[in-house]
Amino acid sequence: MARIGVFVCWCGANIASTVDVESVAEAASRLPGVAFATDYKYMCSDPGQKAILEAAQEHRLDGLVVAACSPRMHEPTFRQVAAEAGINPFRMQMANIREHCSWVHADREEATAKALDAIRMMVARVAQSEPLEPIKVPVTRRALVIGGGVAGIQAALDVADGGVETILVERTPSIGGKMAGLDETFPTLDCSQCILTPKMVDASRSEFIKLYTYCEVEKVDGSVGNFKVTLRKKAKYVNHELCNGCGDCFHKCPYKKIPSEFDYGVGNRTAIYVPFPQAVPNKPVIDRETCVFFKTGKCRACEKVCLRNAIDFEQEDEFEEIDVGAIIVATGYDILEPAEMAEFRYGAIPDVITGLQFERMSSASGPTEGKIVRPSDGEEPKVVVFVHCVGSRDENYKEYCSKICCMYNAKHAIILKHRIHDAQAYLFYIDVRAGGKGYEEFWKRACVEEGAEYLRGRVSRLYDENGKVIVEGQDTLSGEQVEVVADLVVLATAMVPAKGTEEMARILGVSTDKDGFFNEAHPKLRPVDTATGGIFLAGACQAPKDIPESVAQGSAAAAKALGLLTKEEITREPTVAVVDPFICTGCWNCVTVCPFGAPEKSEITMTIDGRKVTRPVSEINEGKCEGCGLCVASCPGNCIDQRGFSDDQVYAELGGYLERLRAALTHE
Amino acid sequence: MKFSYYPGCTLHSTGAEYDQSVRAVCHTLGIELVEIPGWGCCGATSAHSVNELLAYALPAHTITNATEEAIAAPCAACYNRLRYTDVNLRENASLRAEVEKALDRPYRAGVAVRHLLDIIANDVPGEEIQAKLQGTLGGLKVVCYYGCLLTRPKKVAAFDDMEEPRSMDRLMQLCGAEVLDWPHRVVCCGAAFSLSRTDIVRHMTGKLLTSALRAGAEAVVVACPMCQSNLDLRQPAILKERGVRERVPAVYFTQLLGLALGHSAKALGFRKIMVDTSSLLARVEAGREAPAEAEG
Amino acid sequence: MATIREELQAAVRRLFEDDKIDYFLGYVDDYGHTFPAILTKDSDLSGLTFDRKSYNNLAAFLPELRGSRLGLICKQCEVRTLNVLAAEEQLEREKLVVVGVPCPAMIDPRKLSADEAELGSDDPALWQEKCRRCLERNTPTADLFVGEKISTPTPAEGWPLLEEVEAKPAEEREAWWREQMSLCIRCYACRLACPLCYCHQCFVEDNKPQWLDKSVGAENNLHYHIIRAIHLAGRCIECQECSRVCPVGIPVDVLNNVLSRDFASRFGYASGETAETKPALVAYERDDPEDFIL
Amino acid sequence: MSDPPVPNESTPAPAWEPNIVGFLCNWCSYAGADLAGTSRIPYACNVRIIRVPCSGRVDPLMILRAFREGADGVLVSGCHPGDCHYIEGNYYARRKFIALKQLLDHVGVDPRRLRFSWVSASEGRKWAEVVETVTRELLEIGPYRYDRDGDD
Amino acid sequence: MDAEYYKLSAENAAGLFERARADYDVVAKTRDANGNLVYGRPVSFEDVAFVDEQPPMSAKAFALPQNETLVRYERGGGEIRAETPEAPARDLLLFGVNVCDAAAFDIIDRVFQWDYLDDPYLARRERTTQLALACTALQRDCFCNRISYAEDGVDAVAYPREGHYLVKIQTDNGRRLVERYRNLFAEADGDPETEITSFLEKAGTAKREPLLETAQSGLAGAFEHADWEILASTCIGCGICTYTCPTCHCFDIQDEGGYVGGRRLRTWDHCTGRTFTAMPAHQPRDRQYKRYRQRLLHKFWYYPERFGPVLCTGCGRCITHCPVKINIKELVEYFGGLSDAPPGGRRHAP
């Protein structure tokens, strides 16, 4: 017979005011399995906890029921007390007689009866509770960062700072992401190359960071602390060990008219190329799609000039399997394809460009060496129209606000003024959102000091008229129809998740929201966690975000990862499912329902009637099991049970309450 | 195909040529039109800016009188008002009760309201029109002007893309016209301000006409009598103000379609167009004789 | 029917001679009954037959013979069952030789008189109720078809007994089911005759915890039958063996029909149609109806 | 060791009170009930709560056992679809509830005896209203008496 | 005691039924709401079904009910109250039951009076009187003619003749029934014994060699016989044969309820089930054919070896209602060496 101690708390007057705590404690002392019962003013206080410890000693208790507040409040506290009293923490249960009872039922007699029932149920539950130890899972002290933008770089640097080996995987030939393509950044107008390049170099030099560029994540298995990741290292056709980055090859490459992805088509690149001068690693790759050798087998100009014969056309994609303990996703963003919105005639009128294209023109190392020009005739634009919220805050496209366009439009207006002193900027906006530090002052500088003309209204239509772009819109403040004859129009299009985010979500088993951004575990309290343990988020892949926030999230995700990786092993809640292989028939219902892939197909060999029979059976991977109990309820043969929420416990709880009813009923 | 025909006030008066060409084209294409007995004015823009009940009761009266299952409305304004009424009465029970009290009889829900362009461009198969062509439009250069009511708002008038409609362009292409691209397909012509604020109409229509001329158009094809009259009525004065000597007649898509289907210009009411259309008709004639490659 | 008997025996003998199978699962008639039998290569095949009393769903014997090469006679009932079992990975289809037969519709044993004159007649009123809804009389996807194919009459619609019970008001339905359930002796023949009840330990055999009382009684019996019907949701192929074998004549398959009809109309479940459909209760749609949820 | 006096024995038996077993999911509904407490929202006292990790953990066996042991009503409450801490637990649960409800309705058990609800952690008031509704409707249909001991 | 013979006219039979209802709780064959034949409690003589057909459930339940509360306990107010249900208050008359059902009671009385006297069972048997009605023809699956033990131990057996029944009384309960309604019975004339023998011959229920008892020695050596696996492996292990059988009497003890109150009850169990002898370590009869073999050998070897009669009255229900129609008579003959042709011709590899 169990020796359970029942401790009824007054919680000052919170419980005692409506529940007759003395009579409940006295009644509880006579419950089956109860060796001792008492009540006390504040169970969770120090004297309260001491009282439990003493009683546990004196009455050799092996289980505790604390009738007080909600377990969501003090379960950890009293589990700790149980541990100190030498009782397995999972043989302590709390009976919720405050939130679910005294605070919501005024009738003293009813509340007391309900409190006693709650205690009766918990005593029956503790009597059926197996002692459980938290599951220990070894941790691989290595982190994976997916995406080499500013968020990814920051995360990798911070994790490396903690002395943990970090694999930084970047899909394009160089890390740097979108920020590398920017010119000056708001609100300080310091040049992004100057503040980003040092971090890129640190990342490439750090002894703890291994850089995998031109590489994608193919497959992710395992669970928190023990992920097994398959990487696809795309063929670069250049042996980076031999190459010293002299650049002869891409100077010699005859094919110079390939639109550069990095410049968003503003400039061109060669087939063998380095995306931008400050690229890290500063070594070229050959783009198989545009290199003529892969079409006709001729040319090989780069191979001829390469003194270190680093060119290797026979290279194949390579796969590498790595073990990591934590994964930080920093896959960044793309912009909504403006061609979808016919009214802006992007693509039809050459002088209608996107914000990122404007950045590339304004960048000193960009294709126009910093000169702002009209793509149609290369002339300097005198009148430039900047259009806000193109595709954002629009029920036909993206409902959300992309957060950074107001600021970079103000920045563009300022840059335009600096580069072309007599140029006039017109900005069509709905509301200017400048909530960051120094943002309001920055925007005011654009419209007051730099003379940018802010027109509050949406642009209804653009069309070209003898070389000019006529922008029809409305200025709601003056109520006027407005028509601007512009030399150049810059569209601030909506930020959307990077291409391939959906695919990455499927590989990681992480869900995405209605707009395709990764789902954080909790918008306010766990913004960099995901629902899956050990996978963290950083940067614009989680939602539109500016550089300061992306960097902050990079560090936050790193802190989370370090919190996990600095432990030898991590403990997980032991309330996981367990399969009885002898009666499992291998129908895989559990495998189908589990959202975490915990049930795995294994085998069992039994001797029946003298013959050895091997059968497929399910087995729960305790590392992956989150303890939801879905598989337990979906197994027809009840072959799976859940520790801590076992069928026996639920049955006992049910019986504890209803048995009193049944006895009363059979009196009739 | 059988429709209840709702001409609307203008087609029995200033827009008579639209009515003539509609009846001619529908007759040739086998679309039976049964004029709605006792139809009334749809209220146009004036009603819904003054009295909401009236704005819904007038169209409701016309819809309830319709005998067929679907109504064909050639005028964009009537089409828009009838659609608006039908959608709102079905969704808003209290409004419906109020309108039924005003009409003193139940509203006949479930009648489909269709614009004539939608019917001809989407329901009549292209091959059928092709088969019935007597001659092409001889490569006449045209731009198609839908106006702002025909494709908006999306919830009510959803038979073509709101920003970039193409159904009339397709139809004209079918008839052998050279359809030019231009940016002002759905920009407003000033509509009812024609009398109260003529300055606005002159400004808006001027922009449309110069844009059409700039695109090289020899005719602006329209599908709404209001747009036609704004573009046509004061064209000489408006263009003179802007120092433009060329003229570009605004004609109904049914008139050009009628020509292609072999009806005579007189039967299609070309003479009623203010801007002289004789050069246009000559151009079509010339284009027809000239061998095919000349058109290119 | 005589020719079927000879053709069948010849085909099975060839299968054994060509060493294609270790066992053959078919029907044998002796002492006035037709019953399932497991034959080996040296069994006397003279009893092997297929007639209108071959109701048993032979798929119910697969677990015992799993792993060995097995030939079995399959009506459409068996084929649909094999599909469900395959979807739940309970059999290795490549080890089975499905012997197809033209199924003339089984006679309801409760309508057989002593001299069994009814076996010859073609009156649908004598058939088992499921046979009126049969979609395909000749075994689809058979590896080997014995006998000539016969025409399949147009399948009847609906579940007569279910609709009859359903038409009663709630109190009458409760009384009717309470009376049926008071007859139940919990012999579990319905569970053990069902090919889809293959769990090694059924919830009725559990005693830790003992969710279901062992004692008979209208409520205990009802709970047992409800849980069994739930476990067959979207799986039951309506072979009606459960009702046929019930010694006290309770139409237990009506409960299965409640769910198979509802899951067919609401979620498009056609159990046994393909070898891929997962059981209904381990699947969901985001827009499943929830009008009953507060 | 005697058993505690059964409360409603000594005092004059009040008019019949329905006994309801509530299976509440730990992340949303249990927290919602806690919130009803912290917000001091009074509601009927008839529900005894069993905490389960997810509404998907509730097996039809438990619900039927509750009725067998003397409950007059059973309420299962979980997170709103889409909010489940385990992503899709409540979706699977809902499919099971549909099947069980269909069968119990068919065999004539009053549909108001077995209730399901989605209550989030921020819906304290809704939890109180759910309990009030379920209790009030059970008062209308009376105690659940199928057959007590079954030995005929 | 030696048998006594009486004549009971058809009208008096109706009179006997009506008058007996006052003193006895009368059970007879009748049709239930679904139209199934059952041993019920018909209210009037017209409702009694005079047919040879047996109800699916034998009359066993009137001596050994499927559920029987042995003790009900309740804990409260400091002590535990326990009460055992009293013995039945009224006598029970099994009116017109099949002979094979009536004969079964005497066979299983032996095990309930063995080293332990089963009070509830014996109390019920004490107050039960059987007035069996002999069958006019052997049904398809019946084989009472192959069991030596026929009407032995039955209180009274009525043989239908033209317009009257020849009633054979064999026990005190039987005589007490006749004495109670002596005026309804007339002295039997002529030679009742030969009349009965010729009746049995005509009905086909007379004994026919070789009786199944003789298979006992053969069965003793058949435990390892290879054909058990093939001939019995289609058995699905349900409880039909045992629950419908008039002589199968195995039961399980179950406790229901809990600390505060509940009951201990006896409920039928069946040796063909997977959990019957499932020990914690393992289930000794781990294959279904072993469980079926146990049922057959218990009936035709272990029971007769210990108590004399075979544990079977040949009623054939276990064949009629078997979902896979396994024929126990055929198997007893085959494994007992009475015939060399296995049923359905499925000899196992030699």
XYZ file of N, CA, C and O in Angstrom, chain A residues 185-227:
172
model
N 23.617 52.309 -45.178
C 22.461 51.713 -44.462
C 21.886 52.744 -43.484
O 22.645 53.539 -42.886
N 20.544 52.669 -43.359
C 19.926 53.618 -42.396
C 20.153 53.094 -40.997
O 20.444 51.910 -40.823
N 20.010 53.886 -39.964
C 19.823 55.343 -40.035
C 21.147 56.115 -40.020
O 21.146 57.350 -40.013
N 22.271 55.366 -40.022
C 23.544 56.090 -39.838
C 24.228 56.346 -41.181
O 25.238 57.051 -41.216
N 23.711 55.813 -42.261
C 24.302 55.964 -43.597
C 25.735 55.441 -43.668
O 26.485 55.804 -44.560
N 26.130 54.585 -42.708
C 27.487 54.024 -42.883
C 27.380 52.890 -43.916
O 26.385 52.163 -43.993
N 28.444 52.761 -44.688
C 28.387 51.862 -45.849
C 28.368 50.419 -45.380
O 29.157 50.024 -44.517
N 27.424 49.654 -45.929
C 27.215 48.281 -45.408
C 28.461 47.439 -45.630
O 28.801 46.598 -44.802
N 29.155 47.701 -46.748
C 30.375 46.891 -46.970
C 31.340 47.066 -45.796
O 31.844 46.093 -45.252
N 31.475 48.315 -45.348
C 32.486 48.575 -44.302
C 32.125 47.874 -43.001
O 32.982 47.401 -42.269
N 30.813 47.765 -42.692
C 30.493 47.169 -41.370
C 30.302 45.655 -41.506
O 30.441 44.911 -40.547
N 30.018 45.192 -42.772
C 29.728 43.753 -42.903
C 31.004 42.965 -43.234
O 31.240 41.891 -42.682
N 31.815 43.549 -44.107
C 32.988 42.783 -44.578
C 33.852 42.299 -43.421
O 34.244 41.123 -43.405
N 34.119 43.134 -42.414
C 34.953 42.613 -41.297
C 34.320 41.358 -40.675
O 34.986 40.368 -40.440
N 32.981 41.398 -40.518
C 32.337 40.202 -39.892
C 32.508 38.988 -40.821
O 32.747 37.871 -40.391
N 32.407 39.278 -42.180
C 32.536 38.152 -43.119
C 33.935 37.556 -43.007
O 34.117 36.325 -42.963
N 34.911 38.428 -42.902
C 36.309 37.952 -42.819
C 36.498 37.187 -41.506
O 37.050 36.092 -41.486
N 35.948 37.761 -40.397
C 36.071 37.046 -39.106
C 35.499 35.634 -39.256
O 36.090 34.652 -38.842
N 34.323 35.579 -39.911
C 33.656 34.267 -40.029
C 34.565 33.290 -40.794
O 34.720 32.132 -40.436
N 35.227 33.827 -41.858
C 36.042 32.897 -42.673
C 37.323 32.539 -41.916
O 37.852 31.452 -42.093
N 37.776 33.428 -41.047
C 39.070 33.161 -40.359
C 38.865 32.378 -39.059
O 39.771 31.726 -38.572
N 37.614 32.430 -38.491
C 37.436 31.858 -37.142
C 37.784 30.377 -37.135
O 37.377 29.627 -38.034
N 38.524 29.953 -36.105
C 38.949 28.534 -36.061
C 37.756 27.629 -35.790
O 37.759 26.457 -36.040
N 36.640 28.243 -35.269
C 35.498 27.381 -34.893
C 34.442 27.339 -35.997
O 33.466 26.617 -35.911
N 34.634 28.208 -37.063
C 33.573 28.239 -38.091
C 34.097 27.561 -39.357
O 35.188 27.867 -39.846
N 33.307 26.586 -39.852
C 33.652 25.972 -41.137
C 32.660 26.504 -42.158
O 31.434 26.377 -41.979
N 33.156 27.135 -43.225
C 32.312 27.806 -44.210
C 31.988 26.822 -45.348
O 32.883 26.193 -45.907
N 30.695 26.624 -45.611
C 30.308 25.778 -46.757
C 29.507 26.660 -47.708
O 28.294 26.853 -47.515
N 30.212 27.304 -48.701
C 29.410 28.155 -49.614
C 29.054 27.311 -50.852
O 29.620 26.236 -51.083
N 28.096 27.842 -51.637
C 27.601 27.114 -52.823
C 27.180 25.695 -52.403
O 27.470 24.697 -53.060
N 26.466 25.698 -51.231
C 26.130 24.400 -50.613
C 24.715 24.510 -50.045
O 24.291 25.572 -49.574
N 23.941 23.393 -50.159
C 22.543 23.430 -49.665
C 22.315 22.271 -48.689
O 22.981 21.240 -48.771
N 21.315 22.445 -47.830
C 20.951 21.378 -46.867
C 19.989 20.440 -47.594
O 18.952 20.876 -48.126
N 20.378 19.167 -47.657
C 19.560 18.211 -48.405
C 18.554 17.514 -47.484
O 17.400 17.329 -47.825
N 19.025 17.110 -46.281
C 18.140 16.272 -45.444
C 18.525 16.502 -43.980
O 19.714 16.697 -43.686
N 17.523 16.490 -43.098
C 17.799 16.627 -41.653
C 17.050 15.520 -40.913
O 15.826 15.351 -41.108
N 17.795 14.723 -40.149
C 17.166 13.673 -39.316
C 17.570 13.909 -37.864
O 18.336 14.825 -37.559
N 17.046 13.034 -37.013
C 17.436 13.101 -35.597
C 16.627 14.157 -34.863
O 15.626 14.686 -35.381
N 17.085 14.488 -33.637
C 16.274 15.445 -32.837
C 17.243 16.278 -31.990
O 18.472 16.152 -32.132
N 16.659 17.116 -31.131
C 17.462 18.103 -30.382
C 18.691 17.427 -29.787
O 18.613 16.343 -29.197
N 19.843 18.042 -30.003
C 21.090 17.492 -29.442
C 21.742 16.509 -30.400
O 22.948 16.280 -30.343
N 20.953 15.920 -31.294
C 21.530 14.888 -32.173
C 20.891 14.945 -33.552
O 20.112 14.057 -33.930
N 21.167 16.042 -34.286
C 20.642 16.089 -35.660
C 21.684 15.464 -36.585
O 22.885 15.668 -36.421
